[in-house]
CSV table of C-alpha atoms in Angstrom, one decimal:
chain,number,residue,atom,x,y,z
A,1391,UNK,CA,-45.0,-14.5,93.0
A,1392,UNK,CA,-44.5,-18.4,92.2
A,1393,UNK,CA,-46.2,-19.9,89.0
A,1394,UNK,CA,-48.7,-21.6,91.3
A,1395,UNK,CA,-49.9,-18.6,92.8
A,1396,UNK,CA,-49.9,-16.6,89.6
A,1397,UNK,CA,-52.0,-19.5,88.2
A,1398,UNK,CA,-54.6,-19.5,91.2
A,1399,UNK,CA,-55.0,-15.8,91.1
A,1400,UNK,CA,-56.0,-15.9,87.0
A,1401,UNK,CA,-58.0,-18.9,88.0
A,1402,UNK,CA,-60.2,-16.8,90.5
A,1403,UNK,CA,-60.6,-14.1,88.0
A,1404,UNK,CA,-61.7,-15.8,85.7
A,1405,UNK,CA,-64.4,-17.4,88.1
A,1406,UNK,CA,-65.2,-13.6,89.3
A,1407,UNK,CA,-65.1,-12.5,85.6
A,1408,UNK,CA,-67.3,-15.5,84.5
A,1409,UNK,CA,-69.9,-14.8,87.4
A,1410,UNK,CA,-70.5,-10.9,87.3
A,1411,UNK,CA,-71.0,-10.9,83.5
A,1412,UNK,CA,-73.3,-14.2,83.5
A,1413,UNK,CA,-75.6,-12.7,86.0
A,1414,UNK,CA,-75.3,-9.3,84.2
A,1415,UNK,CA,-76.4,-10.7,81.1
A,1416,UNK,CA,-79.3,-12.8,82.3
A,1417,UNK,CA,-80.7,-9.4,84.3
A,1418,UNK,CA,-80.6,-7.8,81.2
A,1419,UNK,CA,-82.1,-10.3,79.0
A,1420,UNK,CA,-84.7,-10.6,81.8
A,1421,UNK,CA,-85.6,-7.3,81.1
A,1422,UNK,CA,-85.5,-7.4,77.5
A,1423,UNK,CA,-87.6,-10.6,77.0
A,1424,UNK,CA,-89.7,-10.3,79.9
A,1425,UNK,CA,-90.3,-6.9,79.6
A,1426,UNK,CA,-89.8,-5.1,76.1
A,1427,UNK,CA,-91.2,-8.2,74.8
A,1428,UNK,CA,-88.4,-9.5,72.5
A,1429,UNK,CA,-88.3,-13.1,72.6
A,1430,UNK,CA,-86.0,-14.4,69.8
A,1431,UNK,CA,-83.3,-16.0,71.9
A,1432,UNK,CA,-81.2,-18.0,69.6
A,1433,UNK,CA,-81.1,-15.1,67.0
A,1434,UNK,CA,-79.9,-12.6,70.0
A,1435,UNK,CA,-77.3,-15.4,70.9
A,1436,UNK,CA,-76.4,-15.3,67.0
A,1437,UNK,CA,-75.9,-11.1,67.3
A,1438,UNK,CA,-74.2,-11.7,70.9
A,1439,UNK,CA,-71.1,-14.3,68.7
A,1440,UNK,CA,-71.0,-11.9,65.9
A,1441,UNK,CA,-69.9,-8.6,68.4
A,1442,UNK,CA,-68.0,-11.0,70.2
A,1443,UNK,CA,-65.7,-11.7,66.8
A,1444,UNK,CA,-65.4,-8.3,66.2
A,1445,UNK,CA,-64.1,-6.8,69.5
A,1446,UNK,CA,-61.7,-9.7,69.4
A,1447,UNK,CA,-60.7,-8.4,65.9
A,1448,UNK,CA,-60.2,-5.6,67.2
A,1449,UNK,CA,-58.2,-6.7,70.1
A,1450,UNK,CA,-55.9,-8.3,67.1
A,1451,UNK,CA,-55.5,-5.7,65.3
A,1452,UNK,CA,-54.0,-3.8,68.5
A,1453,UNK,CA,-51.8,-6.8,69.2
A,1454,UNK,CA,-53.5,-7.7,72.5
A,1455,UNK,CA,-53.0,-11.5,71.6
A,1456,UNK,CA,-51.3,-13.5,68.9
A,1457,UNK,CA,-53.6,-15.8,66.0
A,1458,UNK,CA,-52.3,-19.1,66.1
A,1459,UNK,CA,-54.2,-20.9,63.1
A,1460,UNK,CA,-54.4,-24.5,63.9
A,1461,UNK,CA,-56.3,-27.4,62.3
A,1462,UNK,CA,-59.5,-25.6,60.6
A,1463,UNK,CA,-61.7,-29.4,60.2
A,1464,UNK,CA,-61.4,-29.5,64.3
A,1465,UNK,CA,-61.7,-25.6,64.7
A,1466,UNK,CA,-65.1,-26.1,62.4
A,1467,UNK,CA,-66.5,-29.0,63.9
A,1468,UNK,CA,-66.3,-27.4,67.3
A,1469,UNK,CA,-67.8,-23.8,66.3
A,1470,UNK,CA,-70.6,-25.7,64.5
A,1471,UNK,CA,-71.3,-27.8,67.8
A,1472,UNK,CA,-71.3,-25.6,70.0
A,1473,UNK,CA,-74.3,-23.1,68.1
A,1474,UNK,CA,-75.9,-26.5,67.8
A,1475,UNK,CA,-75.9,-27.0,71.6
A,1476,UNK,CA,-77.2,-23.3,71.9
A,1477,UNK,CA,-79.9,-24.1,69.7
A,1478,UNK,CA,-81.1,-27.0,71.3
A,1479,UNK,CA,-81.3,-26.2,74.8
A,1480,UNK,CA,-83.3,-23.4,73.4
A,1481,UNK,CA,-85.6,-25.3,71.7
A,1482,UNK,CA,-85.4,-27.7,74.9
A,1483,UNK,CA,-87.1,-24.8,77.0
A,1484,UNK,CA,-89.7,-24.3,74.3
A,1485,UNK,CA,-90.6,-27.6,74.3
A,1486,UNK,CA,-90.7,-28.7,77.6
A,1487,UNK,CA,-91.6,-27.5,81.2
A,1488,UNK,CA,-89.5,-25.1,83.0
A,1489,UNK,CA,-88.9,-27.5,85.9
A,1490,UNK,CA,-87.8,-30.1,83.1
A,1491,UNK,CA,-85.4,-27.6,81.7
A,1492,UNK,CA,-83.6,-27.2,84.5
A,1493,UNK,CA,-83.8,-31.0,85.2
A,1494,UNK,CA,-81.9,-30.7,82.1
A,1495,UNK,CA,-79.3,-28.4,83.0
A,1496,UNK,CA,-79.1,-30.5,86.1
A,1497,UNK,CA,-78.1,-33.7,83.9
A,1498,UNK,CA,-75.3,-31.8,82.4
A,1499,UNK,CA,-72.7,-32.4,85.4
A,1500,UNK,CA,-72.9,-36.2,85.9
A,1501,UNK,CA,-73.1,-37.0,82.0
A,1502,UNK,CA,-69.9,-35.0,81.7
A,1503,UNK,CA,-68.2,-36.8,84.6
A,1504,UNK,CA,-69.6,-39.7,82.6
A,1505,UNK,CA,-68.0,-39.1,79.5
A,1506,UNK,CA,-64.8,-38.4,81.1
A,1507,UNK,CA,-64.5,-41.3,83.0
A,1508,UNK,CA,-65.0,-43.4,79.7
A,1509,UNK,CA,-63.3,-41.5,77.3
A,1510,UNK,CA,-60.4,-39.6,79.3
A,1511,UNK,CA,-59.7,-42.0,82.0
A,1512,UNK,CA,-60.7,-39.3,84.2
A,1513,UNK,CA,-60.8,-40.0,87.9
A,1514,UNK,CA,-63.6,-38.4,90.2
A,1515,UNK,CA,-62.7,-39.1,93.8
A,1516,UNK,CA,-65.9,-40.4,96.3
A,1517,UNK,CA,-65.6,-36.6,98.4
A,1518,UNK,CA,-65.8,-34.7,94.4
A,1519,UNK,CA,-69.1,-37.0,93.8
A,1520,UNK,CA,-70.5,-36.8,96.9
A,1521,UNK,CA,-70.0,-32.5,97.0
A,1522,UNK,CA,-71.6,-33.0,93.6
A,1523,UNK,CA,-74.9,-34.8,94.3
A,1524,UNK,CA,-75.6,-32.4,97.7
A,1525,UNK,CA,-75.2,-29.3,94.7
A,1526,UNK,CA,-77.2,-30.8,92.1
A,1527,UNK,CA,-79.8,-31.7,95.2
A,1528,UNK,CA,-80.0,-27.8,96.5
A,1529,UNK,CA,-80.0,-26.6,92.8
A,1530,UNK,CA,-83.0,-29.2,91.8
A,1531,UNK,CA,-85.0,-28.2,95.4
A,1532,UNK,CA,-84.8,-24.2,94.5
A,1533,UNK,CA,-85.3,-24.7,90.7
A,1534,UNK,CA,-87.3,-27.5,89.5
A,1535,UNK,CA,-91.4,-27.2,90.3
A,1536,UNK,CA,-93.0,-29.3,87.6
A,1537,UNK,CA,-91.7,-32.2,85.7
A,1538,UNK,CA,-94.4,-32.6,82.5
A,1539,UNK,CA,-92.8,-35.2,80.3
A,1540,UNK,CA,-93.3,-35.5,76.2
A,1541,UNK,CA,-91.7,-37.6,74.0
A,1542,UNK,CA,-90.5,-35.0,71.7
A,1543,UNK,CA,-89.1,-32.6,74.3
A,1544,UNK,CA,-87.2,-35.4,76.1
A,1545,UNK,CA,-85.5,-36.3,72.9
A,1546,UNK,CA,-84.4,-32.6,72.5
A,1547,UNK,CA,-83.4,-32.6,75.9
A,1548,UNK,CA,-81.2,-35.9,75.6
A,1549,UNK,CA,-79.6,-34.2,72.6
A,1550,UNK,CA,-79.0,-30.9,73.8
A,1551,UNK,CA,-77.3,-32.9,76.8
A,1552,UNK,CA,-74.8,-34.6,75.1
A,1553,UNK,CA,-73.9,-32.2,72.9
A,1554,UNK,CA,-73.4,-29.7,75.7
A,1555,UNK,CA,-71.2,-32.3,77.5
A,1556,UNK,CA,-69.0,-32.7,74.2
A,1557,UNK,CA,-68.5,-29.4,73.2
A,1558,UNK,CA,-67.4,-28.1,76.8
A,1559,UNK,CA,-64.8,-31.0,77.5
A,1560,UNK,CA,-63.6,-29.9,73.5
A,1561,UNK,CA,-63.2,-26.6,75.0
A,1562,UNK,CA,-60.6,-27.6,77.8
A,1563,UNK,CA,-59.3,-30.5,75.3
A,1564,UNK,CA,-58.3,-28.2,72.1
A,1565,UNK,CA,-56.3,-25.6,74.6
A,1566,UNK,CA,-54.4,-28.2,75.7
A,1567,UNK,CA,-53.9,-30.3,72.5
A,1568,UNK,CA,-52.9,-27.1,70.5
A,1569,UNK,CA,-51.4,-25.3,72.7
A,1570,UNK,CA,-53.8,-22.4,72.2
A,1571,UNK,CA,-55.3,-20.0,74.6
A,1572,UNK,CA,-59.1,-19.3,74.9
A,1573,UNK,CA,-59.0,-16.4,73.4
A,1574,UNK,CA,-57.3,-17.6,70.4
A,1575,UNK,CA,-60.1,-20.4,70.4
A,1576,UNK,CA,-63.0,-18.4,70.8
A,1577,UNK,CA,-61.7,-15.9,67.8
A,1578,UNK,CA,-61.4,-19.2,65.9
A,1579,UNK,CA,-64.5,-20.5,66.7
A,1580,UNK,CA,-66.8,-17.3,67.1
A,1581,UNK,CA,-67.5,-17.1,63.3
A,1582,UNK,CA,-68.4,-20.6,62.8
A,1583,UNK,CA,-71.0,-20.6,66.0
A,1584,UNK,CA,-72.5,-17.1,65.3
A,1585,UNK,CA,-73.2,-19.0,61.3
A,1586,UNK,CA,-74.9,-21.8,62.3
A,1587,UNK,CA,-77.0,-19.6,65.1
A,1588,UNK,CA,-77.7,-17.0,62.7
A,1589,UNK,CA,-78.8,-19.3,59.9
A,1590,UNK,CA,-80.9,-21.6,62.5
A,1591,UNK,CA,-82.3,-18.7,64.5
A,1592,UNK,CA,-84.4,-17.0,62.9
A,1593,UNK,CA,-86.2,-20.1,62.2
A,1594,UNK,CA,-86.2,-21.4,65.9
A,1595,UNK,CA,-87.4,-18.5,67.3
A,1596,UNK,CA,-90.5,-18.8,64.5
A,1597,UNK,CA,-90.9,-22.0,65.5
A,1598,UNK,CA,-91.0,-20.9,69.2
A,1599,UNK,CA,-92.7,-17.8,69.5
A,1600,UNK,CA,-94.9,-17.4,66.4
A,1601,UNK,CA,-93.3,-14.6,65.6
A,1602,UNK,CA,-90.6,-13.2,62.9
A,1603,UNK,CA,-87.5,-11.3,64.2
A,1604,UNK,CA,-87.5,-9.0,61.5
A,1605,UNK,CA,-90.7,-8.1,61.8
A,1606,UNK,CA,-90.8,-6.5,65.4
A,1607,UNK,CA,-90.8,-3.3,66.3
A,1608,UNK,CA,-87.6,-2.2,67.5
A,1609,UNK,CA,-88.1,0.7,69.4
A,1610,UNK,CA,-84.7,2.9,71.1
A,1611,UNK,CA,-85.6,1.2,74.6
A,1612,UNK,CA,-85.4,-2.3,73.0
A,1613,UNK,CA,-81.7,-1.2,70.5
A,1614,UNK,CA,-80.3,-0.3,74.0
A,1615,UNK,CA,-80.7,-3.5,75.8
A,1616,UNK,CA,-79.9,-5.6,72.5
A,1617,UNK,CA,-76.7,-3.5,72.4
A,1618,UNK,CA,-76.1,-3.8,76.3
A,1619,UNK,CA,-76.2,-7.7,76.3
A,1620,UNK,CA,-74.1,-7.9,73.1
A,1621,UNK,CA,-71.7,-5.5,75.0
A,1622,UNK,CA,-71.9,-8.1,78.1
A,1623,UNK,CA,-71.8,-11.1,76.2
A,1624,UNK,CA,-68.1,-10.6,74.9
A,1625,UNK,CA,-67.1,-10.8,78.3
A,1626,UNK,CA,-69.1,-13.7,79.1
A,1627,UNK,CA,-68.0,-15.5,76.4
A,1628,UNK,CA,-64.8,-14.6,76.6
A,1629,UNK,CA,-64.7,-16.1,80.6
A,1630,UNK,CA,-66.6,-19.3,79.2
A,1631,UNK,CA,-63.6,-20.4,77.4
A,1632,UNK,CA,-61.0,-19.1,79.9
A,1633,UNK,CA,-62.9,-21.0,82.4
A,1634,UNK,CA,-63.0,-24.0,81.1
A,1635,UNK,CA,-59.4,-23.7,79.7
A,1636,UNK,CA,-57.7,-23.0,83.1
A,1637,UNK,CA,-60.4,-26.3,85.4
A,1638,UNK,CA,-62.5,-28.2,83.6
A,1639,UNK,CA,-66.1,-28.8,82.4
A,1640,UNK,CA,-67.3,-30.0,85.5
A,1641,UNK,CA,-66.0,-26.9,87.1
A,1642,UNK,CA,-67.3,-24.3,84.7
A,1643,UNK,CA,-71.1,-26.3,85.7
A,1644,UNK,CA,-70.3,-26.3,89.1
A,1645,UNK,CA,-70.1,-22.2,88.8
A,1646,UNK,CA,-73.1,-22.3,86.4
A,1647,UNK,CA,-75.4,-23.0,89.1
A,1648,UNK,CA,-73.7,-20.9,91.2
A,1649,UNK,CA,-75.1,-18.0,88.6
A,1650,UNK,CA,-78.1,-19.9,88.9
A,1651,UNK,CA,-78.7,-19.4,92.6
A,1652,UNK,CA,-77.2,-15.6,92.4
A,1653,UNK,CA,-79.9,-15.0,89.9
A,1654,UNK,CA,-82.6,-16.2,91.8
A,1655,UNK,CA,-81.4,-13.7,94.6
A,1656,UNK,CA,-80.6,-10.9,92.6
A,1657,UNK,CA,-84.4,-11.7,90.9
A,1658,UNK,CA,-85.8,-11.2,94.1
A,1659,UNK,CA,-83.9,-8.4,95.4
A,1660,UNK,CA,-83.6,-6.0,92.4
A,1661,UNK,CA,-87.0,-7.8,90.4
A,1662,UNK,CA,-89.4,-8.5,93.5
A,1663,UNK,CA,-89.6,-11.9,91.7
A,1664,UNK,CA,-91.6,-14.8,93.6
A,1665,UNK,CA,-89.7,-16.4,96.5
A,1666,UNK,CA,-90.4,-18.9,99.0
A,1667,UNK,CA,-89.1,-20.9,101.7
A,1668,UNK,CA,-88.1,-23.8,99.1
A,1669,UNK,CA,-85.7,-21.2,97.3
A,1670,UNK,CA,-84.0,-20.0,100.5
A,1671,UNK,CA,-83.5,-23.9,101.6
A,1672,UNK,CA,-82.1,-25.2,98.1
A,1673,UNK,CA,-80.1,-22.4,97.8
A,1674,UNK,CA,-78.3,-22.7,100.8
A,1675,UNK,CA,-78.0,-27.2,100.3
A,1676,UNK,CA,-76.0,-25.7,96.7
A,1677,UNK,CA,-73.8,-23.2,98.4
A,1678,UNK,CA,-72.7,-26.1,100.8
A,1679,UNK,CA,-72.4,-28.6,98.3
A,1680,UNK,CA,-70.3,-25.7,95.9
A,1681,UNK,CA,-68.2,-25.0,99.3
A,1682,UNK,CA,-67.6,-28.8,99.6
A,1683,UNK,CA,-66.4,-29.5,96.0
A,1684,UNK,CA,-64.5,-26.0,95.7
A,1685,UNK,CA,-62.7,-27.3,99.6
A,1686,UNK,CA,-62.2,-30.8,97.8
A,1687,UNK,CA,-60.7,-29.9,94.6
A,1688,UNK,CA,-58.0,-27.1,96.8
A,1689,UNK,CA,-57.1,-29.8,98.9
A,1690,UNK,CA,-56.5,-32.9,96.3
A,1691,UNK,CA,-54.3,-30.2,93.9
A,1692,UNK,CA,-52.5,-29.4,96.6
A,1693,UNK,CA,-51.8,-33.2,97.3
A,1694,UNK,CA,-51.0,-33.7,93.3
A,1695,UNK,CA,-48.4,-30.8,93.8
A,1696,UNK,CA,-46.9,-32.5,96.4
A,1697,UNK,CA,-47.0,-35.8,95.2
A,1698,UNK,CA,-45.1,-34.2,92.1
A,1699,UNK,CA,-43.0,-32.4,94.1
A,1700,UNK,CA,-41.8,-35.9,96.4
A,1701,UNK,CA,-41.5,-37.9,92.7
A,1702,UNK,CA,-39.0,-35.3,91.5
A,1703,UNK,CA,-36.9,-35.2,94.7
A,1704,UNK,CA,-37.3,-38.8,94.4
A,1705,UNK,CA,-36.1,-38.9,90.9
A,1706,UNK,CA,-33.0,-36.7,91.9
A,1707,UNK,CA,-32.1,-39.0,94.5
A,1708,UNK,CA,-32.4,-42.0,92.1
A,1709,UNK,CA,-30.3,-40.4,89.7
A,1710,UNK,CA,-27.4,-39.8,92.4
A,1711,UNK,CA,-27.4,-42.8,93.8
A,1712,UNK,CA,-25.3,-44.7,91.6
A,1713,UNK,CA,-22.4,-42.3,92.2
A,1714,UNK,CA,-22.3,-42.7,95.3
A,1715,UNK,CA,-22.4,-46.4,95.2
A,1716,UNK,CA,-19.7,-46.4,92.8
A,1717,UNK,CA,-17.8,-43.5,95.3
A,1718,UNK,CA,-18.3,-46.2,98.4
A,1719,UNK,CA,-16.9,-48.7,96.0
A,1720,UNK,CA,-13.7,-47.6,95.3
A,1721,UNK,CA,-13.3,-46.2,98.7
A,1722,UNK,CA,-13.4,-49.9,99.6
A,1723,UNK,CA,-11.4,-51.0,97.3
A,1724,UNK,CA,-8.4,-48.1,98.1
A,1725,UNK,CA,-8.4,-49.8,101.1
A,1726,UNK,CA,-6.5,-52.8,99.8
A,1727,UNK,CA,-5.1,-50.8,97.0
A,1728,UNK,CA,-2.4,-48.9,95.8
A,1729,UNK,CA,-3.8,-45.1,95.5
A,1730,UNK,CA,-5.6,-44.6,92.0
A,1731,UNK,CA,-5.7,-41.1,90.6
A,1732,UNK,CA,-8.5,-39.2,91.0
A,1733,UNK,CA,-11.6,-39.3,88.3
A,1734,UNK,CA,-14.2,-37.2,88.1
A,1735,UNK,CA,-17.1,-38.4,89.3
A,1736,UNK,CA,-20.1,-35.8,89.2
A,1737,UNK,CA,-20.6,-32.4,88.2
A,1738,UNK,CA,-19.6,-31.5,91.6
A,1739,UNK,CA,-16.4,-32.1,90.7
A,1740,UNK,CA,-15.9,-29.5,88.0
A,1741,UNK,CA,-17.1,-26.4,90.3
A,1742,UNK,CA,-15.1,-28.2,93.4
């Protein structure tokens, strides 16, 4: 098996990985918020960091990967942004509309394509944009109902926005500046994130919910879903990061609202939640748009690997060209010449 094919193959496990355990995780949390009542979100998220550390201290300490320490101001920075973005697209949905929310979420893909063009020089061909807008249009038909706007929950929004944006194009920029993996990241990262959310949480969910965390009753039925999505959430954070390691941010968002739309189903199907014609119709618009820019992205790697391949030939060719202007040469020249001995004249030579 070729490295590009070994490369493809992790690629679509780590899509698979990212989608089974995302949806997995949002079932359960349906249940456990919806149901059992337990509403503190950014506190859970907090709990869901702090297991994740630990099984990948375990996984350490039985040599399943190697730590690769690497500058701690950047490894800080990006663990403290990132349970800052948590916490405000959290208090985003407490302070806004649902259909805002996801209006919200919808923003995420062409402020990162943004940021990318300007900072990264990254180039998004017309067929990539146009795949995108036809997905963010079937996700915003299925999703967004009302749009109630307020001056403090837009500014929220805004910020959880941008903050999002930055921390997921750090994600795929710190792999490849430090050569690390994303599991050596996340190990990295994990403590610093799970701080900030379990210093803030408590608090935002107080602020949310008017209730206290350590005040609710938690009864065996509600300790075996909180231990069942902390049990999921290592393998969702673990396929965040190897995600957006191995494509990029707008990738990873692409495949977020692919969750999106599997939850909706899977909501109807295993939840007899509310569905309507609107649902079925938007859903379908994203799968064609998420067809279209999966299609798109195939084909225009598979013309950068042969563009690659044609400069390296290329390159070759360049680099044996002047011996064998310099062979034609003196072939000329023995014409009218008495015989010369030989030279060597390439590598050629020494195996001839």
């Amino acid at each position: 098996m070729s490295e590009c094919q070994r490369f493809q193959l992790g690629t679509i496990g780590a899509l698979s990985l990212s989608v089974v355990s995302s949806v997995s995780i949002v079932i359960c949390n349906k249940a456990l918020i919806s149901t059992l009542g337990f509403t503190f979100a950014t506190t859970l998220t907090s709990w869901h960091l702090l297991v994740t550390f630990c099984s990948l201290h375990v996984a350490l300490w039985m040599k399943f990967f190697e730590h690769k320490p690497f500058d701690p101001r950047t490894v800080m920075g990006f663990g403290v942004l990132n349970g800052i973005s948590i916490g405000l697209l959290n208090l985003s949905l407490g302070f806004n509309s649902v259909g805002f929310y996801q209006m919200t979420k919808l923003a995420i893909i062409p402020c990162t394509v943004l940021l990318e063009t300007l900072f990264f020089r990254k180039k998004f061909s017309r067929s990539i944009q146009f795949s995108l807008v036809i997905l963010l249009f079937g996700v915003g038909i299925a999703t967004v109902t009302d749009l109630q706007l307020n001056a403090l929950g837009s500014l929220l929004s805004l910020l959880a926005v941008i903050t999002t944006c930055i921390a997921q194009i750090m994600t795929n920029a710190i792999q490849k500046k430090f050569k690390v993996s994303s599991t050596q990241l996340l190990y990295q990262s994990c403590p610093y994130q799970a701080l900030t959310l379990f210093i803030v949480g408590p608090f935002l969910d107080g602020l949310l919910t008017n209730q206290n965390v350590f005040a609710f009753k938690y009864t065996p039925q509600v300790l075996f879903f909180i231990v069942l999505s902390c049990l999921i959430s290592v393998s969702v954070n673990f396929s965040t990061f190897l995600v957006i390691g191995k494509t990029s941010a707008v990738t990873y968002q692409v495949l977020g609202h692919l969750k999106t739309c599997l939850v909706l189903a899977f909501g109807y199907v295993l939840l007899h939640d509310p569905f309507s014609w609107r649902n079925i119709l938007g859903i379908l618009v994203a799968v064609v748009g998420m067809a279209l820019y999966s299609y798109i992205c195939s084909r225009e790697s598979q013309q950068n690997v042969n563009e690659a391949s044609t400069q390296l030939s290329q390159a070759k060719e360049s680099e044996s060209d002047p011996l064998l202007s310099v062979e034609n040469a003196a072939a000329i020249l023995g014409d009218g010449a008495a015989p010369k001995a030989p030279s060597w004249k390439s590598n050629k030579d020494l195996h001839a």
